[in-house]
Coordinates of C-alpha atoms and ligand atoms in Angstrom, one line a residue:
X1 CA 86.4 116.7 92.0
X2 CA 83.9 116.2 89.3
X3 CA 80.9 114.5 89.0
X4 CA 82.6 112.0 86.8
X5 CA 85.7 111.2 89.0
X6 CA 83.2 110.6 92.0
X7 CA 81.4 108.1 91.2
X8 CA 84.6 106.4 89.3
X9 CA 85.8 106.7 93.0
X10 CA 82.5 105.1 94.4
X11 CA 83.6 102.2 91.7
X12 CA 87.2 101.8 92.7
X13 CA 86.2 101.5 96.2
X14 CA 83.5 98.8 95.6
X15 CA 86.6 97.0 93.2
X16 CA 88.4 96.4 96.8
X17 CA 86.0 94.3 98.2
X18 CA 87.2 91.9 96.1
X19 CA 90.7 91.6 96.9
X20 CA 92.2 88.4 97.8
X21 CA 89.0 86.6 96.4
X22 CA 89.9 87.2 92.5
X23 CA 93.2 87.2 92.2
X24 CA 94.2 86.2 89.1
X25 CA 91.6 88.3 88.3
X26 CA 91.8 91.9 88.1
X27 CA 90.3 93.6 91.2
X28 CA 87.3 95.5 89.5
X29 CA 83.8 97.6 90.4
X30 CA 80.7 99.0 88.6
X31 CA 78.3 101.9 89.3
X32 CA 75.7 102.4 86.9
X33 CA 74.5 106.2 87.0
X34 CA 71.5 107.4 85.3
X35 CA 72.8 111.0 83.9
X36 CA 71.8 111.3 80.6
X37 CA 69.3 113.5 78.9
X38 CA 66.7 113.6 81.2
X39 CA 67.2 113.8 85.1
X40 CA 67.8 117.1 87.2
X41 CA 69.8 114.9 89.5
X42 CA 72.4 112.0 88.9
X43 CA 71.1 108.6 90.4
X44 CA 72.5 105.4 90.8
X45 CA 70.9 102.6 89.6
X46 CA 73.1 99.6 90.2
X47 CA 76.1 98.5 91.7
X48 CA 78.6 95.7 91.6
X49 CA 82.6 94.7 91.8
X50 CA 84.2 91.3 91.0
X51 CA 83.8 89.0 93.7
X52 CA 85.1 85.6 93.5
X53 CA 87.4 84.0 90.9
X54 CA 85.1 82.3 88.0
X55 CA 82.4 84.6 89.3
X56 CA 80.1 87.1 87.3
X57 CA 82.4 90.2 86.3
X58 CA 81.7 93.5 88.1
X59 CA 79.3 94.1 84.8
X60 CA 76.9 91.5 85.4
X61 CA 76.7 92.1 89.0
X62 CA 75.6 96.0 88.6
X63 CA 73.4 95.2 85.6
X64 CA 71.6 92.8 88.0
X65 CA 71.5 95.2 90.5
X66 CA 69.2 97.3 88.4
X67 CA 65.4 97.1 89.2
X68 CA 63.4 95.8 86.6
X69 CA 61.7 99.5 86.8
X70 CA 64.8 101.1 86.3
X71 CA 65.8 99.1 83.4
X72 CA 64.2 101.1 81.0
X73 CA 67.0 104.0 82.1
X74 CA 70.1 102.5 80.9
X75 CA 70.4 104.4 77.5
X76 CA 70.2 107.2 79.5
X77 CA 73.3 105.8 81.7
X78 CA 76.4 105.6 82.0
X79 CA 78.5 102.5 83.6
X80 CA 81.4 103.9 85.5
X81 CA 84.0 100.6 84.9
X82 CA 87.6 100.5 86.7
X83 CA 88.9 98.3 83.8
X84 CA 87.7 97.8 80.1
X85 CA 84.6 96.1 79.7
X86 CA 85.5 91.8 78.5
X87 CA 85.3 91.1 75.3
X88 CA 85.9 87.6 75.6
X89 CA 84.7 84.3 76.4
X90 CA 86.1 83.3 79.5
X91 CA 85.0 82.0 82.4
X92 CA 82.3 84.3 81.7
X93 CA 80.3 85.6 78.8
X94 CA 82.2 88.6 77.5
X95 CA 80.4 91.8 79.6
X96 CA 80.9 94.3 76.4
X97 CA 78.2 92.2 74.8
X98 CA 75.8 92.4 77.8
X99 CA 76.5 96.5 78.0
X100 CA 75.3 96.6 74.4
X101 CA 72.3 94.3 75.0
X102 CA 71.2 96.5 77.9
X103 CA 71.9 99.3 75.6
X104 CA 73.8 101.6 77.9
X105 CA 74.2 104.9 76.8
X106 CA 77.7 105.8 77.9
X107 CA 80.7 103.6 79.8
X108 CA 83.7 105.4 81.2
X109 CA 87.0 103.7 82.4
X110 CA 89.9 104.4 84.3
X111 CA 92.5 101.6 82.3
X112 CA 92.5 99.8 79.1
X113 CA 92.8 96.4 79.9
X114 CA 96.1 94.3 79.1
X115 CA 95.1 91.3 78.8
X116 CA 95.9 90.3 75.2
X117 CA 92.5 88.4 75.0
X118 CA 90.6 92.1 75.9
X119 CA 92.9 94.8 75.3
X120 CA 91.1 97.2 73.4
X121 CA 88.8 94.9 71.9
X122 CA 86.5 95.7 74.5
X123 CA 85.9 99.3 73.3
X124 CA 85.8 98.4 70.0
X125 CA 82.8 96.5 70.2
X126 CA 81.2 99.0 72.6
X127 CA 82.1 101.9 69.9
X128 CA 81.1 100.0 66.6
X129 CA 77.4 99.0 68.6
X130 CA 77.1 103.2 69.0
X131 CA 78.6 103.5 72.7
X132 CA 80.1 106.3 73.6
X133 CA 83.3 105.3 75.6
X134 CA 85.8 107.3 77.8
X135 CA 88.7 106.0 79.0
X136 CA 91.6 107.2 81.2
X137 CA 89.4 108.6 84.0
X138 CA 91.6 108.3 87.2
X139 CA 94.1 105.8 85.2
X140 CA 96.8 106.0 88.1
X141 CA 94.3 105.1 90.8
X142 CA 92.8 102.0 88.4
X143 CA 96.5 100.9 87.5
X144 CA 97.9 101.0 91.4
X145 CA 94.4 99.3 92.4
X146 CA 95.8 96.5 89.9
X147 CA 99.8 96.7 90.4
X148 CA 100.4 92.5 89.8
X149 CA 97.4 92.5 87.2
X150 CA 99.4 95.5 85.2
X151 CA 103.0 94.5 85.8
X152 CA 102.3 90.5 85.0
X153 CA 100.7 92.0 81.4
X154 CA 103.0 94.8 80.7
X155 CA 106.4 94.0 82.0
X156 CA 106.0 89.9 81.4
X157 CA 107.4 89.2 85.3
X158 CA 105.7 89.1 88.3
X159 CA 104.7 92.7 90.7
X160 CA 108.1 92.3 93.1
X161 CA 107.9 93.2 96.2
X162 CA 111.1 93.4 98.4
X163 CA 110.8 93.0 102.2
X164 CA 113.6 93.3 104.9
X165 CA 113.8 94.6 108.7
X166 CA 116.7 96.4 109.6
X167 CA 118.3 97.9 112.8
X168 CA 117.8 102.0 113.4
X169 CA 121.5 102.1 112.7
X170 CA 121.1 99.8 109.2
X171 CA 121.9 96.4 109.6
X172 CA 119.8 93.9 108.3
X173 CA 121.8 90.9 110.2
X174 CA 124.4 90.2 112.4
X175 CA 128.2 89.3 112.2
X176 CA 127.8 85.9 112.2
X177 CA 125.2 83.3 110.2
X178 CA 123.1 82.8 113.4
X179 CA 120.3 84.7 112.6
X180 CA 118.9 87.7 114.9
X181 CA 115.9 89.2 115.2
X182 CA 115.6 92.6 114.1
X183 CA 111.8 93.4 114.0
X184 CA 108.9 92.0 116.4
X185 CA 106.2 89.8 116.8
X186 CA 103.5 92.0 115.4
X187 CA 105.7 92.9 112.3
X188 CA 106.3 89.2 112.8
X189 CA 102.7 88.4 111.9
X190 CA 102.2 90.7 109.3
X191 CA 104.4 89.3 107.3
X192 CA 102.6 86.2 107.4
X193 CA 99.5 87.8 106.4
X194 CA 101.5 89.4 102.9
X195 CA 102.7 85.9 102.1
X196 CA 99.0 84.9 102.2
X197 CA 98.3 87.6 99.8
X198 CA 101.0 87.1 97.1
X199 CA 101.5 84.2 94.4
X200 CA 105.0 83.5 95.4
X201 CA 107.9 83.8 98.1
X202 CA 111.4 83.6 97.1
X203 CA 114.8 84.2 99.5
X204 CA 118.3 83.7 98.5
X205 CA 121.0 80.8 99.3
X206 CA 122.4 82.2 102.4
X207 CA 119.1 83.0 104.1
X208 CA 118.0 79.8 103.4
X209 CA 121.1 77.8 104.6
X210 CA 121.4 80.2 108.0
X211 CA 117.5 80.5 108.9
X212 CA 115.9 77.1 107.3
X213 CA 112.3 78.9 106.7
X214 CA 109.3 77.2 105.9
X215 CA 108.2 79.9 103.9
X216 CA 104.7 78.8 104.7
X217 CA 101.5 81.1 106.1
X218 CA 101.6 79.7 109.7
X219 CA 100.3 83.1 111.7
X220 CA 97.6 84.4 110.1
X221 CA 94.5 82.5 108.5
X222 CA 95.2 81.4 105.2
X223 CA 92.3 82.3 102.7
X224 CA 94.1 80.3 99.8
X225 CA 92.9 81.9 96.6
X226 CA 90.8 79.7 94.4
X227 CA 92.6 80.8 91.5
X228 CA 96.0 79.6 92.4
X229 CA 97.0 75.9 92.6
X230 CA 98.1 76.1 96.3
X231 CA 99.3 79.2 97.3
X232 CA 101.6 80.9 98.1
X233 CA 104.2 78.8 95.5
X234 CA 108.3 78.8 97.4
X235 CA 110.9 80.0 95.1
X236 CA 114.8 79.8 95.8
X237 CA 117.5 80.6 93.4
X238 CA 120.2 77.8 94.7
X239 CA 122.9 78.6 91.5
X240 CA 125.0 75.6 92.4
X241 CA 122.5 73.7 94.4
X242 CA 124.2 73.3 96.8
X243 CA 121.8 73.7 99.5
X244 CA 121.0 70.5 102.3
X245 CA 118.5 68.1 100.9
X246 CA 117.1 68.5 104.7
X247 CA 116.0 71.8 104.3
X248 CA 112.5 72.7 105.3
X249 CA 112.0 74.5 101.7
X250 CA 112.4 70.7 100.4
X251 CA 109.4 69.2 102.6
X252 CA 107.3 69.0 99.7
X253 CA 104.5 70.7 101.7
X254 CA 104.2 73.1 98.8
X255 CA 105.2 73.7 95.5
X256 CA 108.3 75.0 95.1
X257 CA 110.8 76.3 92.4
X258 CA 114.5 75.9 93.0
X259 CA 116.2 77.7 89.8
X260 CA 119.8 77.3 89.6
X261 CA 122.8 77.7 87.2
X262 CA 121.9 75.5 83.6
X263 CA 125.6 73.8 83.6
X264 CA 124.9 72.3 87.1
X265 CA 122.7 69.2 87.0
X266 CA 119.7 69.0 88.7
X267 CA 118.9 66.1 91.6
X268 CA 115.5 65.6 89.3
X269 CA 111.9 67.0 90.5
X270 CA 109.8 65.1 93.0
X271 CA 106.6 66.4 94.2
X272 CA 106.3 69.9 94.7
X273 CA 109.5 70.1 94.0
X274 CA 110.9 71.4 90.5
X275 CA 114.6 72.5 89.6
X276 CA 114.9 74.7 86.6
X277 CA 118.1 76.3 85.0
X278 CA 118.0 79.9 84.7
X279 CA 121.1 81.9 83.4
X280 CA 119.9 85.2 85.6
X281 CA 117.6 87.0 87.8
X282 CA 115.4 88.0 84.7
X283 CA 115.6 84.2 82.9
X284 CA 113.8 83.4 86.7
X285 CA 111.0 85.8 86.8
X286 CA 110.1 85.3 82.8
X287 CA 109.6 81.7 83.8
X288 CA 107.8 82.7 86.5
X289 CA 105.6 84.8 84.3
X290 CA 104.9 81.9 82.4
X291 CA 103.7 79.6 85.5
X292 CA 101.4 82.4 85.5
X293 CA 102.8 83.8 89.1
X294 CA 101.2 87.4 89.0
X295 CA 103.6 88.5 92.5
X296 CA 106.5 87.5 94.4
X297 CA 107.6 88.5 98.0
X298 CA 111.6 88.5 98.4
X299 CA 112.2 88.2 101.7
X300 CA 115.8 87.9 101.9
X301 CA 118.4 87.9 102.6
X302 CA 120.8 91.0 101.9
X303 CA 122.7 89.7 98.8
X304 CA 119.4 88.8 96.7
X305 CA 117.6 92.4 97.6
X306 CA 120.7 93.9 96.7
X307 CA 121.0 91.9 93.2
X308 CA 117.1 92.8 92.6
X309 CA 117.6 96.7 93.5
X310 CA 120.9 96.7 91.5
X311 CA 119.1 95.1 88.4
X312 CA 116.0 97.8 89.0
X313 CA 113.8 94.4 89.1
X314 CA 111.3 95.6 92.3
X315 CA 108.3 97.6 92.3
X316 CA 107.5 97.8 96.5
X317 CA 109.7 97.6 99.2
X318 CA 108.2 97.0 102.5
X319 CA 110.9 98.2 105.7
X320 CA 110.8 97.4 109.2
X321 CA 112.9 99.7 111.0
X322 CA 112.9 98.7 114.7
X323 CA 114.6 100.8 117.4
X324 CA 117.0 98.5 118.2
X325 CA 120.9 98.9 117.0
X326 CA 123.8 96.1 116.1
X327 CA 126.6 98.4 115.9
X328 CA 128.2 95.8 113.3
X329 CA 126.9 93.4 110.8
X330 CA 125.2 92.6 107.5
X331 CA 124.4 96.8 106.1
X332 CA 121.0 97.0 105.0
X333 CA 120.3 97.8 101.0
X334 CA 119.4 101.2 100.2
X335 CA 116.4 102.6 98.9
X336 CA 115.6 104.8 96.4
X337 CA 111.5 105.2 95.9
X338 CA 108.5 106.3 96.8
X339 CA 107.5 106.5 100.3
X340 CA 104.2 106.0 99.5
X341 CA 103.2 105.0 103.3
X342 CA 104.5 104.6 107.0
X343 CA 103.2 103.1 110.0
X344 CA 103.9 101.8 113.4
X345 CA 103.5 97.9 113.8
X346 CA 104.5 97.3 117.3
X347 CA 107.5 99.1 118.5
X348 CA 108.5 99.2 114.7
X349 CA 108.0 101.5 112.2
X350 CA 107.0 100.1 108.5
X351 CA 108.4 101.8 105.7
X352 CA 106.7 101.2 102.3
X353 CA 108.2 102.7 99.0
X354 CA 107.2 101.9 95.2
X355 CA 108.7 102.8 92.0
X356 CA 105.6 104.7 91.4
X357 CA 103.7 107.1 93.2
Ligands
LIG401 C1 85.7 92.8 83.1 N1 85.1 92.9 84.4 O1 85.0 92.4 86.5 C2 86.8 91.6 85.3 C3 87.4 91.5 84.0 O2 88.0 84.1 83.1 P1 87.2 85.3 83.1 O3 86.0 85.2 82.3 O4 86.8 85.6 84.6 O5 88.0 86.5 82.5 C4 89.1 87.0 83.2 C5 89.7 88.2 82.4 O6 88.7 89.1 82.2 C6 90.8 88.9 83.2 O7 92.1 88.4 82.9 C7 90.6 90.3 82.7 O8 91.2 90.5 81.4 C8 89.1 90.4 82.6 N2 88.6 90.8 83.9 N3 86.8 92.1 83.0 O9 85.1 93.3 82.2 C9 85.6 92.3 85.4 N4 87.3 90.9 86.4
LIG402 ZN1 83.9 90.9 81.9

């Protein structure tokens, strides 16, 4: 590893603290190293990551971690950044302008930022005030840090994660539409804590006509994300609508989408509640991108993964395969991915696969 790559390490581990806290924000950290010219050894100076939504950008917080001693030093330093320095005003001053005013010698990055409002305006005002900039140091690491961040930008849809539990012999339901349960209580819970941690949840017609979810975060605390209007936002695509009025989904407890075929006419929105025509799968996630909704969890049921995998409209899938077997019933989808992780939750084993590495 070089000297370079560890301390951009150091930065994308300090990034992480901020998880769950920024989110629409980009997830990012800051080490400032003095390395230039004249030390024997490399030392850092300051430190900092993005902390809350609205708060000071990972920048400002480093820069203010410098001692009024060490100040003196940052021409001779270099500011290890996850993402490309702001060059906007936002909820914040833009942080390109505060590097230059510090007069750091040197920043290095792992991603261009994709943010129309930044993207590569950034380090062009750091380059045309003298900076030296690098960027592209440990660019997979920076991208995967921010999967939703990246895939809202780049790909105009939310990150999509696809979620199921299914027997060891690969059902993911039963013969009938009484539902069963196929993974346990600890996989149970877990579950609760992802919906916590996305923007969105979404299941299909059948799963929620058989198992009437709330789609709510009722088994793990939920640390609602400042950013977000009320989180996590309930999504169904009910083409015909012909789903009971009596549904939980329909509480108005949260907001929630119900998209469905443009010839059918809607009931009318209430509170919380809006129906929107959508022609297709990808017609739902580009409004969805345009609500601003950065990540949706599909949690079901067979039909809608399948109609997601088939369209190659997912980026994570995250398998419970409990030891149990059905003999008959719904088949689970199959995968094709990544296994980037595995793990036992309980007596089940959780499968996670991306479409990168
Ligand atoms: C940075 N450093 O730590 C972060 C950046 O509304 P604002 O002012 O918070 O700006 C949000 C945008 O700024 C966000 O969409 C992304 O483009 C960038 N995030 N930039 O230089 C940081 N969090
Ligand atoms: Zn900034």
């Amino acid at each position: 590893m070089t000297i370079n790559s560890l301390f951009m390490r150091r930065a994308l581990e300090l990034a992480q603290h901020g998880r769950g806290s920024v989110s629409p924000n980009p997830m990012v950290g800051c080490v400032i190293v003095h390395d230039l010219g004249h030390s024997p050894t490399e030392r850092i100076l300051g430190e900092g990551w993005h902390r809350q939504y609205g708060g000071p950008h990972a920048e400002v917080n480093a820069i203010r971690a410098v001692s009024p001693a060490d100040e003196a030093l940052l021409p001779e330093s270099t500011a290890y950044v996850t993402l490309e320095p702001c060059s906007h005003y936002g909820k914040t001053p833009p942080c390109a302008d505060l590097l230059i005013a510090k007069k750091i010698g040197r920043v290095i990055c792992c991603n261009d930022d994709p943010n129309p409002l930044v993207s590569g305006q950034g380090f062009a005002k750091l380059r045309a005030a003298g900076i030296e900039v690098v960027t592209g140091l440990l660019a997979e690491e920076g991208r995967a840090l921010n999967a939703r961040f990246f895939t809202f930008f780049e790909q105009k849809r939310p990150y999509i994660l696809l979620k199921w539990a299914e027997t060891a012999d690969g059902f993911i339901g039963g013969v009938g539409a009484t539902p069963v349960a196929i993974s346990g209580p600890l996989a149970g819970r877990l579950v609760h804590r992802w919906r916590g941690e996305e923007d969105a949840i979404l299941v299909g017609t059948t799963t929620a006509r058989n198992d009437n979810p709330r789609l709510n975060v009722r088994h793990w605390p939920d640390t609602a994300r400042p950013g977000m209007a009320g989180s996590p936002i309930r999504v169904v695509f009910d083409r015909a609508l012909t789903l009971p009025r009596d549904l939980h989904l329909f509480d108005g407890s949260q907001p929630t989408r119900v998209y469905h075929n443009p010839s059918v006419t809607s009931p009318g929105d209430r509170p919380n509640l809006s129906y929107v025509p959508a022609h297709s799968l990808a017609a739902m996630l580009t409004d969805l991108h345009q609500q601003r909704i950065q990540s949706v969890l599909v949690e079901g049921g067979a039909q809608t993964l399948t109609a997601f995998l088939e369209a190659g409209l997912w980026d994570e899938i995250r398998l419970f395969r409990s030891t149990a077997s059905l003999q008959a019933g719904v088949a689970a989808p199959q995968v094709r991915g990544h296994l980037v992780d595995q793990q036992a939750i309980g007596d089940d084993t959780l499968l996670v696969y991306r479409t990168f590495a």
